[in-house]
mmCIF file with all atom_site columns, C-alpha atoms in Angstrom:
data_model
loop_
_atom_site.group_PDB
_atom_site.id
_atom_site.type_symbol
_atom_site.label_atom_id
_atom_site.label_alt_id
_atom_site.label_comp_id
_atom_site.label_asym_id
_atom_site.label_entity_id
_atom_site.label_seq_id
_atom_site.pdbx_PDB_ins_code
_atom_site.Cartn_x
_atom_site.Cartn_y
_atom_site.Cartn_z
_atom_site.occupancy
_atom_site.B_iso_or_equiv
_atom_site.pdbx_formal_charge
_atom_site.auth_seq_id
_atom_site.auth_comp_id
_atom_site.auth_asym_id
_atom_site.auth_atom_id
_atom_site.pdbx_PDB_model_num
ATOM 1   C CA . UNK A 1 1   ? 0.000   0.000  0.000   1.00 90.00 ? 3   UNK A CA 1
ATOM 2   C CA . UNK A 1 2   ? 2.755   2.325  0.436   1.00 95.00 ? 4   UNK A CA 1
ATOM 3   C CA . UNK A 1 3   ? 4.501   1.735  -2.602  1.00 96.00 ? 5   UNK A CA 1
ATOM 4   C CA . UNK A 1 4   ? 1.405   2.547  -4.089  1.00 97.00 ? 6   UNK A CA 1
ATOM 5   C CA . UNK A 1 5   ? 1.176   5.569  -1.913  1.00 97.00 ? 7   UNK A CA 1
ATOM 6   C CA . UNK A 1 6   ? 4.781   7.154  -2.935  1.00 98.00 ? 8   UNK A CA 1
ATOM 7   C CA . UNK A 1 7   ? 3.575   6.133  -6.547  1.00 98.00 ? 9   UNK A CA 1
ATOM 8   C CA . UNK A 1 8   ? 0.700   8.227  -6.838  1.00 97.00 ? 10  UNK A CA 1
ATOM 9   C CA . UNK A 1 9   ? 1.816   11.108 -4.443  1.00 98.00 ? 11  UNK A CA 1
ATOM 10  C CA . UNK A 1 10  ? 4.499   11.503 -7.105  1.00 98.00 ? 12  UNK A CA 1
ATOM 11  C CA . UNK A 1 11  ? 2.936   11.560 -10.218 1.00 98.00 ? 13  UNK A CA 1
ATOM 12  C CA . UNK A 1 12  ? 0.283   14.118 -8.769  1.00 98.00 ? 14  UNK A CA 1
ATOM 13  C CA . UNK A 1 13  ? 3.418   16.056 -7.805  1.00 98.00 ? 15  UNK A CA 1
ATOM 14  C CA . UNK A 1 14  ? 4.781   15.531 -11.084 1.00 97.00 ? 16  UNK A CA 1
ATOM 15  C CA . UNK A 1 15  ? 1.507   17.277 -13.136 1.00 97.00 ? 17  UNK A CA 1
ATOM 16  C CA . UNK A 1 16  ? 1.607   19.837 -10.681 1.00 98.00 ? 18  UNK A CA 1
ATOM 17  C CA . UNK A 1 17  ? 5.260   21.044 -11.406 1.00 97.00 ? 19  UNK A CA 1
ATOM 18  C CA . UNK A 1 18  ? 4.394   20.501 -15.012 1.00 96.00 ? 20  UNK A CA 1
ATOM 19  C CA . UNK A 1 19  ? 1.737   23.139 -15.229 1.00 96.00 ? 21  UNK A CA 1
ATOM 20  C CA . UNK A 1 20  ? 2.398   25.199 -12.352 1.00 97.00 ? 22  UNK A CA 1
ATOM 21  C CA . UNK A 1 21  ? 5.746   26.159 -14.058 1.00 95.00 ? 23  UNK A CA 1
ATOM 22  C CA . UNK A 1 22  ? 7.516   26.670 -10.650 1.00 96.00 ? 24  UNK A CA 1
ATOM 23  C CA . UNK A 1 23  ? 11.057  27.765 -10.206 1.00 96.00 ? 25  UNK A CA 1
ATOM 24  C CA . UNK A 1 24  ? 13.848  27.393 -8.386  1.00 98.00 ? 26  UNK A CA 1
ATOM 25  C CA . UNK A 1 25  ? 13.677  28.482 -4.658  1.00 98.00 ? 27  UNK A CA 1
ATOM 26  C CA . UNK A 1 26  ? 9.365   28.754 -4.999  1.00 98.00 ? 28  UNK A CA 1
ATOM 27  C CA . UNK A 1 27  ? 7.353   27.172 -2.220  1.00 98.00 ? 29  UNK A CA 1
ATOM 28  C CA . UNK A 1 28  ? 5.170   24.444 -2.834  1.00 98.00 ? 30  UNK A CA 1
ATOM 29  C CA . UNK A 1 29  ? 2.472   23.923 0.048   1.00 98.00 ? 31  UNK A CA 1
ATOM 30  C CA . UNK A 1 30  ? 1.090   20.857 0.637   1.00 98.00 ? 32  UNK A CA 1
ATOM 31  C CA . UNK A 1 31  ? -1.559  19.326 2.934   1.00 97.00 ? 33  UNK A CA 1
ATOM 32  C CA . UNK A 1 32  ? -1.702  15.679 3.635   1.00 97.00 ? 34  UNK A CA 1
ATOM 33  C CA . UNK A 1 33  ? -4.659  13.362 5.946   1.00 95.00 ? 35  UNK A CA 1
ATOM 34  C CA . UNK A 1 34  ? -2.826  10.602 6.714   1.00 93.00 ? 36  UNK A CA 1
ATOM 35  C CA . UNK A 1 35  ? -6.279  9.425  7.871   1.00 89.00 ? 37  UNK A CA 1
ATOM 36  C CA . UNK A 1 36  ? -8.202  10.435 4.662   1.00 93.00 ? 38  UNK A CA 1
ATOM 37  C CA . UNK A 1 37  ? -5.244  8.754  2.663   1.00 93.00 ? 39  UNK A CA 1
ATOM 38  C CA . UNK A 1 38  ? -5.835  5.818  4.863   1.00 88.00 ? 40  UNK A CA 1
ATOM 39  C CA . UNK A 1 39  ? -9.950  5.538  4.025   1.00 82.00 ? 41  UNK A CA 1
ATOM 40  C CA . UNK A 1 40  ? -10.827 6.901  7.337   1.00 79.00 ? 42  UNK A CA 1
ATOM 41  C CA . UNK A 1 41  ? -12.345 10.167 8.407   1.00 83.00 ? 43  UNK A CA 1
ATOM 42  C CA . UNK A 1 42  ? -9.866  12.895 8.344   1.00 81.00 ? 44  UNK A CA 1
ATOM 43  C CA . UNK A 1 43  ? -8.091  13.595 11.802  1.00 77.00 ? 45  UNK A CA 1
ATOM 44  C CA . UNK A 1 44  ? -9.669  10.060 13.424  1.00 75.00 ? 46  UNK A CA 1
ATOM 45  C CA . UNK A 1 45  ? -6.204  7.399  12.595  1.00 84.00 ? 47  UNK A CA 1
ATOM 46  C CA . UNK A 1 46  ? -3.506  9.493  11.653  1.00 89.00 ? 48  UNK A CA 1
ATOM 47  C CA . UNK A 1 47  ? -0.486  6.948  10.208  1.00 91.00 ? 49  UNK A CA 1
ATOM 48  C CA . UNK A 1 48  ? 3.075   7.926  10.606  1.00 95.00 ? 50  UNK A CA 1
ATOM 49  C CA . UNK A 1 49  ? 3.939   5.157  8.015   1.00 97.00 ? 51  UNK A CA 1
ATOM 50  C CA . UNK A 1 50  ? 1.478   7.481  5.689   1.00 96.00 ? 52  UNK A CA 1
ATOM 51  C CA . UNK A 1 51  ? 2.616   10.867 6.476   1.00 96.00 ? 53  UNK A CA 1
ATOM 52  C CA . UNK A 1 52  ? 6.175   9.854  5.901   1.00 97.00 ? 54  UNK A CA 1
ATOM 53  C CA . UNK A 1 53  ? 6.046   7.707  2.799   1.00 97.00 ? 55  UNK A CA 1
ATOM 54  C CA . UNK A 1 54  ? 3.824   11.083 1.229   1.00 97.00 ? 56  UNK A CA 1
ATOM 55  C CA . UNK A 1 55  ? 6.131   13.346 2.244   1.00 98.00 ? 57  UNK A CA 1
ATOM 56  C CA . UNK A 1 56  ? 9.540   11.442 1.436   1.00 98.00 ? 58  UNK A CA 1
ATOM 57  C CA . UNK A 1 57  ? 7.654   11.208 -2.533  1.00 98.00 ? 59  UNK A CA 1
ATOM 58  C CA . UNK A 1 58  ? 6.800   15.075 -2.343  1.00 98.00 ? 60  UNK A CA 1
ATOM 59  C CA . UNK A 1 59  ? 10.242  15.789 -1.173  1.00 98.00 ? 61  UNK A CA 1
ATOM 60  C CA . UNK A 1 60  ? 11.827  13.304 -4.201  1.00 98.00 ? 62  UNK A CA 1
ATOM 61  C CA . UNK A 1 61  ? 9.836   15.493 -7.104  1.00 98.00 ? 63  UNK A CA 1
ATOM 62  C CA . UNK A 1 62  ? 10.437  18.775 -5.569  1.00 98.00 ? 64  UNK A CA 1
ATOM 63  C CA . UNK A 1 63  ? 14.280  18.520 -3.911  1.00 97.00 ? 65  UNK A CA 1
ATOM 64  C CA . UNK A 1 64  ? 15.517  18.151 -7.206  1.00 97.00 ? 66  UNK A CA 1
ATOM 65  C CA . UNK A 1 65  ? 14.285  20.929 -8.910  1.00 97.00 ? 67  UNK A CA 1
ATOM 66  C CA . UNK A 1 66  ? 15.243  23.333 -6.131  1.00 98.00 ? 68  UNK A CA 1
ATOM 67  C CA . UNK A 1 67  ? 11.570  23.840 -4.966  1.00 98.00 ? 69  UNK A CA 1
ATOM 68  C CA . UNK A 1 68  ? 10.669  24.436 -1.145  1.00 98.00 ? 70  UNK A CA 1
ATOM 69  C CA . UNK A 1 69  ? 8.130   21.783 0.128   1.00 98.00 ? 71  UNK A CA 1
ATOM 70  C CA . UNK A 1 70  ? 5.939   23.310 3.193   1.00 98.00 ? 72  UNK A CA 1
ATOM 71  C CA . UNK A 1 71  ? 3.823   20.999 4.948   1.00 98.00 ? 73  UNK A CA 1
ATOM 72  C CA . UNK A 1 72  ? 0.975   22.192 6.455   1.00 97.00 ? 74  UNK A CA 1
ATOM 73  C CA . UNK A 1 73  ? 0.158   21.190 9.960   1.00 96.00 ? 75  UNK A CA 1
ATOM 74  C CA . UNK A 1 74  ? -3.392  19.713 11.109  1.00 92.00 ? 76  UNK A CA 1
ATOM 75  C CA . UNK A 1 75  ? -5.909  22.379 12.667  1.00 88.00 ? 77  UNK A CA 1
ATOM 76  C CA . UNK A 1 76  ? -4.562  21.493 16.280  1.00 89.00 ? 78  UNK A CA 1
ATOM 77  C CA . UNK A 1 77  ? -1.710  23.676 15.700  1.00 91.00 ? 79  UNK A CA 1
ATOM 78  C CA . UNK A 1 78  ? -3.732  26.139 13.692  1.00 91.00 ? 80  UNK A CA 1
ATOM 79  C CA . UNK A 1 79  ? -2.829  24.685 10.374  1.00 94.00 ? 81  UNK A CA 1
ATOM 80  C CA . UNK A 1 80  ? 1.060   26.062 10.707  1.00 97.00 ? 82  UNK A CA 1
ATOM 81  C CA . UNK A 1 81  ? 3.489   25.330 7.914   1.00 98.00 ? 83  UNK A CA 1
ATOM 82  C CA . UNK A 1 82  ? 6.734   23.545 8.275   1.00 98.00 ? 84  UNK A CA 1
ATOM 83  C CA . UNK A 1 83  ? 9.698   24.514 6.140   1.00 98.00 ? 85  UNK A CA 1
ATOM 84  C CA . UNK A 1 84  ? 13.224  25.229 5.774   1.00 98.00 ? 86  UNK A CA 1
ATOM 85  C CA . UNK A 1 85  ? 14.726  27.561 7.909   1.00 98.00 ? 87  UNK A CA 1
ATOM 86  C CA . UNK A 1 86  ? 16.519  28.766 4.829   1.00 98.00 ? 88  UNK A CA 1
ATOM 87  C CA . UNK A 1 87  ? 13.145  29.313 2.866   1.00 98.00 ? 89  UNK A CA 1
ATOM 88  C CA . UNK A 1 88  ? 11.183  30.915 6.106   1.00 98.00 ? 90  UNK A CA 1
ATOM 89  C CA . UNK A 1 89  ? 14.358  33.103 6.098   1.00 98.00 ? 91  UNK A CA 1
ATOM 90  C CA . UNK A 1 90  ? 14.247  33.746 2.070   1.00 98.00 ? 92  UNK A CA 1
ATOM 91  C CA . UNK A 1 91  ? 10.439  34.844 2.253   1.00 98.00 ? 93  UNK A CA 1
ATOM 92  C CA . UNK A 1 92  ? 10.701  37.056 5.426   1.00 98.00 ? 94  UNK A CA 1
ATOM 93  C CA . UNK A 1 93  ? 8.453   34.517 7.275   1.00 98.00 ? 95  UNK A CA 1
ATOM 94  C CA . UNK A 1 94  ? 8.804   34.533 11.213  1.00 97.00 ? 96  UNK A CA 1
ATOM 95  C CA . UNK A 1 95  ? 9.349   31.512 12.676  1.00 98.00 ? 97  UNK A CA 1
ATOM 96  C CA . UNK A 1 96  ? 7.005   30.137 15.487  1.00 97.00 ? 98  UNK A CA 1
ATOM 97  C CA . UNK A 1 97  ? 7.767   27.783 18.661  1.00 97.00 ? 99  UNK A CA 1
ATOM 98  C CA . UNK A 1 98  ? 6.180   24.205 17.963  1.00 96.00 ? 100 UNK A CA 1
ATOM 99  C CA . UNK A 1 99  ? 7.110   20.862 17.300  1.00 97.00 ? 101 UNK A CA 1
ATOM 100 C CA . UNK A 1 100 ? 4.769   18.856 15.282  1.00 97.00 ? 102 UNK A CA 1
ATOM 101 C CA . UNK A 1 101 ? 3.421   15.315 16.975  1.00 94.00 ? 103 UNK A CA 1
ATOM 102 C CA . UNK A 1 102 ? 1.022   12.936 15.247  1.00 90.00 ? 104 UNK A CA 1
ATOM 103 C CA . UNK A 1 103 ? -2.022  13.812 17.348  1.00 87.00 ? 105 UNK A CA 1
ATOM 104 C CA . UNK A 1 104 ? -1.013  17.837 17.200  1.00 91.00 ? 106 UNK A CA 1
ATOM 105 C CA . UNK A 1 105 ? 0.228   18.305 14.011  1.00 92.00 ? 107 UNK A CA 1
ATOM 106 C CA . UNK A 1 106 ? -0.337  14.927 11.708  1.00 94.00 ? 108 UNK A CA 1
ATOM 107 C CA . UNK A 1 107 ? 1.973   13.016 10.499  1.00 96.00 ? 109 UNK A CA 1
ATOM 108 C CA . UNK A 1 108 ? 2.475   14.712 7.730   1.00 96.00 ? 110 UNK A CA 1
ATOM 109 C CA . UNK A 1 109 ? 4.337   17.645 9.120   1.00 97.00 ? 111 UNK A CA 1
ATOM 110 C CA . UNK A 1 110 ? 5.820   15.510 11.905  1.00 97.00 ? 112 UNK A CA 1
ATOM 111 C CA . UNK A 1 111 ? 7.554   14.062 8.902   1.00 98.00 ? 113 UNK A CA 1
ATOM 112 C CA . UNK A 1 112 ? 8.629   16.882 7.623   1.00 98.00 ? 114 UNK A CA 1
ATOM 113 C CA . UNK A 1 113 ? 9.827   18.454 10.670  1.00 98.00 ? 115 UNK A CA 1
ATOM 114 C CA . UNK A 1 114 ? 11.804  15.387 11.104  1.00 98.00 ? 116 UNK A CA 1
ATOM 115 C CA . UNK A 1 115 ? 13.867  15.349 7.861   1.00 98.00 ? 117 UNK A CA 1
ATOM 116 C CA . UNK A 1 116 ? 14.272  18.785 7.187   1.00 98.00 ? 118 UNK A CA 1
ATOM 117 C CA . UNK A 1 117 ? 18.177  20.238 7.770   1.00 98.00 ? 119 UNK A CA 1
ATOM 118 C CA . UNK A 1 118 ? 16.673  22.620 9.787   1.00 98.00 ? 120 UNK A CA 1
ATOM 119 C CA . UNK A 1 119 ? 12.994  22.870 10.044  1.00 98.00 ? 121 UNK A CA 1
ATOM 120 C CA . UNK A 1 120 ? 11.052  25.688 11.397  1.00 98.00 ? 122 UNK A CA 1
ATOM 121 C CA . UNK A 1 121 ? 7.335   26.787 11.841  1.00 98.00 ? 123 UNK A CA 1
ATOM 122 C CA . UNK A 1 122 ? 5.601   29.677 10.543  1.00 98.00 ? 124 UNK A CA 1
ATOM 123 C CA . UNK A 1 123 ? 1.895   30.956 11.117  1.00 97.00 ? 125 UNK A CA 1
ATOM 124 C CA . UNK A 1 124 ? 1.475   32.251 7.455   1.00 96.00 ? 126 UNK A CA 1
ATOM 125 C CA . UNK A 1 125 ? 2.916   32.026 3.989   1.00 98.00 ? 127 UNK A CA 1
ATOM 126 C CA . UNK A 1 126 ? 2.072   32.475 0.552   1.00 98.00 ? 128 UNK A CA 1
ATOM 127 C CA . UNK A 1 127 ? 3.078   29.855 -1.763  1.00 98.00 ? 129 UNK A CA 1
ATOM 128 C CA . UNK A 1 128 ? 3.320   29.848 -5.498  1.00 98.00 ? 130 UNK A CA 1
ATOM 129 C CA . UNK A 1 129 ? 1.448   26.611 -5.976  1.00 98.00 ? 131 UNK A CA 1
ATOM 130 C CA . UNK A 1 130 ? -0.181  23.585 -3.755  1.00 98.00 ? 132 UNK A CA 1
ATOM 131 C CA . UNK A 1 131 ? -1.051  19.951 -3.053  1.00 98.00 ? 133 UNK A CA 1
ATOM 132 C CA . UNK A 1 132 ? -3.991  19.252 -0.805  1.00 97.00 ? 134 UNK A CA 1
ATOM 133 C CA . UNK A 1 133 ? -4.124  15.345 -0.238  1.00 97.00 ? 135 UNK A CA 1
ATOM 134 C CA . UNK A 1 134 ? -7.638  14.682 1.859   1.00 95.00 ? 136 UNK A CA 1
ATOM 135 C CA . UNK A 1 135 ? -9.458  18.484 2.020   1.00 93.00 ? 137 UNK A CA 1
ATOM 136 C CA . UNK A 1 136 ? -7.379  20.050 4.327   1.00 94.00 ? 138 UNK A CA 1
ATOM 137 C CA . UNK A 1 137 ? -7.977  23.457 3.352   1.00 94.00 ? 139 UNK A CA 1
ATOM 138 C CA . UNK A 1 138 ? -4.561  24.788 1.925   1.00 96.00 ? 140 UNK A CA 1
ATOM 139 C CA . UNK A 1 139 ? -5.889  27.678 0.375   1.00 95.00 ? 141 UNK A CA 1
ATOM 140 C CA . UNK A 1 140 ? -5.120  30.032 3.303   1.00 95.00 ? 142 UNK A CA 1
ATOM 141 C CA . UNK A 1 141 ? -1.190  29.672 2.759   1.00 96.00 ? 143 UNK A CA 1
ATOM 142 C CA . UNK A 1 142 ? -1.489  30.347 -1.344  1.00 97.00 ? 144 UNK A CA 1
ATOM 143 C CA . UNK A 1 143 ? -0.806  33.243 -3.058  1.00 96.00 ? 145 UNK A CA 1
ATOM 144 C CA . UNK A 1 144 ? -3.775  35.824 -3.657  1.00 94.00 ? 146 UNK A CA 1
ATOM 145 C CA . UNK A 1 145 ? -4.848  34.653 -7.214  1.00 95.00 ? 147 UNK A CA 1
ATOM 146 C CA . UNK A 1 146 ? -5.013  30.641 -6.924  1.00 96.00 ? 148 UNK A CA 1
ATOM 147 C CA . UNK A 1 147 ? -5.998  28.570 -10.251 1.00 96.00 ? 149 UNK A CA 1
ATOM 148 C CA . UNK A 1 148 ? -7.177  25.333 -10.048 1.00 96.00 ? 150 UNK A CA 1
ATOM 149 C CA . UNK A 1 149 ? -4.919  22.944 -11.782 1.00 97.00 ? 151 UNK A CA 1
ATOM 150 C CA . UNK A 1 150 ? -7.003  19.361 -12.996 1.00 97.00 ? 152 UNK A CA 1
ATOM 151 C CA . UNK A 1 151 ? -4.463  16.199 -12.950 1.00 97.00 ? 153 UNK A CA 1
ATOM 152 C CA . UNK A 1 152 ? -5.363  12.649 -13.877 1.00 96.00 ? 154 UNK A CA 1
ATOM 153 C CA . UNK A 1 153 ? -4.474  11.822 -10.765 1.00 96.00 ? 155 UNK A CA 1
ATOM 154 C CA . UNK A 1 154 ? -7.492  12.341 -8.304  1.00 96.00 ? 156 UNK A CA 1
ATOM 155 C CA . UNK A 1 155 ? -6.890  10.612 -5.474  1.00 96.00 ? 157 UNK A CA 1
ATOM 156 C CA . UNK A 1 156 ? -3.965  9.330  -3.224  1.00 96.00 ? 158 UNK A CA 1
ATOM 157 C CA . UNK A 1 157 ? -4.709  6.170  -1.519  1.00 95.00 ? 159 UNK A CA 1
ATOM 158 C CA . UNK A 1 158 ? -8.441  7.187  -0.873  1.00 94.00 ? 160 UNK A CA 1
ATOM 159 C CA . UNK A 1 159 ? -7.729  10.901 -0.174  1.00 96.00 ? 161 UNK A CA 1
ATOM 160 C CA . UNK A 1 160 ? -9.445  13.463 -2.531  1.00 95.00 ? 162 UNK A CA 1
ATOM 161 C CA . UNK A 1 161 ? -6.976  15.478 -4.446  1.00 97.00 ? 163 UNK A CA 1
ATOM 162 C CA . UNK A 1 162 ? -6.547  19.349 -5.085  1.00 97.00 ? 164 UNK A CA 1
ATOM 163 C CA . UNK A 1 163 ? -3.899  21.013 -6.437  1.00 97.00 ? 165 UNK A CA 1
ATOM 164 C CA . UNK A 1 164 ? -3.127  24.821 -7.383  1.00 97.00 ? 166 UNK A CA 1
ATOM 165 C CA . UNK A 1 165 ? -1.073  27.261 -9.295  1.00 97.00 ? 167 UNK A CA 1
ATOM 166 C CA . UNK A 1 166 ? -1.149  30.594 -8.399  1.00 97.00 ? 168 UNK A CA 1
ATOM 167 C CA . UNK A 1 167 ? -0.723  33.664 -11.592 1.00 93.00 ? 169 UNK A CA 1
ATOM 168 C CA . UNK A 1 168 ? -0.077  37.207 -10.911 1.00 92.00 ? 170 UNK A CA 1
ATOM 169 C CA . UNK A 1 169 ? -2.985  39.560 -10.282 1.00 91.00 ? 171 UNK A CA 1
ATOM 170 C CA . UNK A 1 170 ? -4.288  41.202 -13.747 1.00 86.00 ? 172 UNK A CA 1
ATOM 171 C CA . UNK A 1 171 ? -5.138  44.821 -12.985 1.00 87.00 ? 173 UNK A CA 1
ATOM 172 C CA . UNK A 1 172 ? -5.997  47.735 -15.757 1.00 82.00 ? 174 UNK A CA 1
ATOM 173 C CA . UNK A 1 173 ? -9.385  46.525 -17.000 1.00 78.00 ? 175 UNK A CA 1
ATOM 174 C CA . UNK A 1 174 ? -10.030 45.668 -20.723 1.00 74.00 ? 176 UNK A CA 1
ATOM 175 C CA . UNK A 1 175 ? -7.899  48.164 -21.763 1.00 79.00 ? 177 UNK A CA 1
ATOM 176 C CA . UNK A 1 176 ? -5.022  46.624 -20.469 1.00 81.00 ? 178 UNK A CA 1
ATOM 177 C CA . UNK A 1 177 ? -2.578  44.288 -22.190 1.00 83.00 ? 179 UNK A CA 1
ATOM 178 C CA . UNK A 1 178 ? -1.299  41.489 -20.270 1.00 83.00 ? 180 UNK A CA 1
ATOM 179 C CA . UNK A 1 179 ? 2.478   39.454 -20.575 1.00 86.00 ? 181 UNK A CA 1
ATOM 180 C CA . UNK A 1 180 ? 1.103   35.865 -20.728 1.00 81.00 ? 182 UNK A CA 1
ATOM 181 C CA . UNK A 1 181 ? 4.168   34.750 -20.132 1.00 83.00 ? 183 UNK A CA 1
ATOM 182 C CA . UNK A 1 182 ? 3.982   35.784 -16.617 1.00 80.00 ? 184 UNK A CA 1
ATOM 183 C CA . UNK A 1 183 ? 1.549   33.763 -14.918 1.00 69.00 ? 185 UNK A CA 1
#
């Protein structure tokens, strides 16, 4: 099951990057249930073995490419992010003092927090694009404009799957010409 896990986890990853168009040293959010993921009701079994085989795929797609993973914590911690230190540092976000469990937290960001170099927690960010693995309402840490980005890929394990891009704000009116290119 975990294989299978890691398997789809990455190629939902995969279509992401491939429309999303991020670049080097952009933040991806992402939101895992282990629960949901697991065909239970989200925040009622939370799986360490879950959490860590998701975030060990997002972290194989992303690492590579130079791409920030931030993993989102569970509502008992106010839905916090985990990141790099580096990228908290990069993006001007403040870091916060909590550690992650499985029942306050998930497993998800537990994970994270415990392979990151040097992990920290932040309240707030805005991230170029996301991942949400089981409706665990990501939007909040996306950039203003969010577009919803369809992949083939709609579920992991039996977790409902979102994902996002966000695009730069048009402004001007009909007027205006945009740059495509730009979001």
């Amino acid at each position: 099951m975990l294989d299978t896990i890691k398997l789809q986890t990455k190629q939902a990853a995969g279509e992401l990057l491939q429309a999303a168009k991020l670049k080097p040293g952009q933040i991806l959010v992402a939101g895992c249930s282990s629960s949901e993921v697991g065909s239970f009701q989200i925040g009622s079994h939370s799986s360490q073995e879950i959490g860590t085989a998701v975030f060990e795929a997002l972290q194989e797609e992303l690492a590579p490419q130079g791409i920030y993973l931030a993993a989102q914590c569970c509502e008992h911690l106010n839905r916090a992010i985990i990141l790099e230190a580096e990228a908290a540092e990069r993006y001007g976000y403040d870091p916060v003092n909590v550690v992650p469990r499985l029942k306050a937290g998930g497993s998800f960001a537990t994970a994270a927090y415990a392979s990151f170099c040097h992990p920290v927690a932040v309240e707030h960010i805005k991230a170029h694009a996301g991942i949400d693995i089981g409706d665990t309402l990501i939007g909040m840490h996306l950039k203003d404009v969010a577009v919803p980005v369809r992949i083939s890929t709609k579920e992991i394990g039996n977790a409902h799957v979102v994902c996002a891009r966000t695009r730069l704000k048009f402004i001007g009116g009909e007027r205006a010409g945009y740059d495509e290119t730009l979001g």
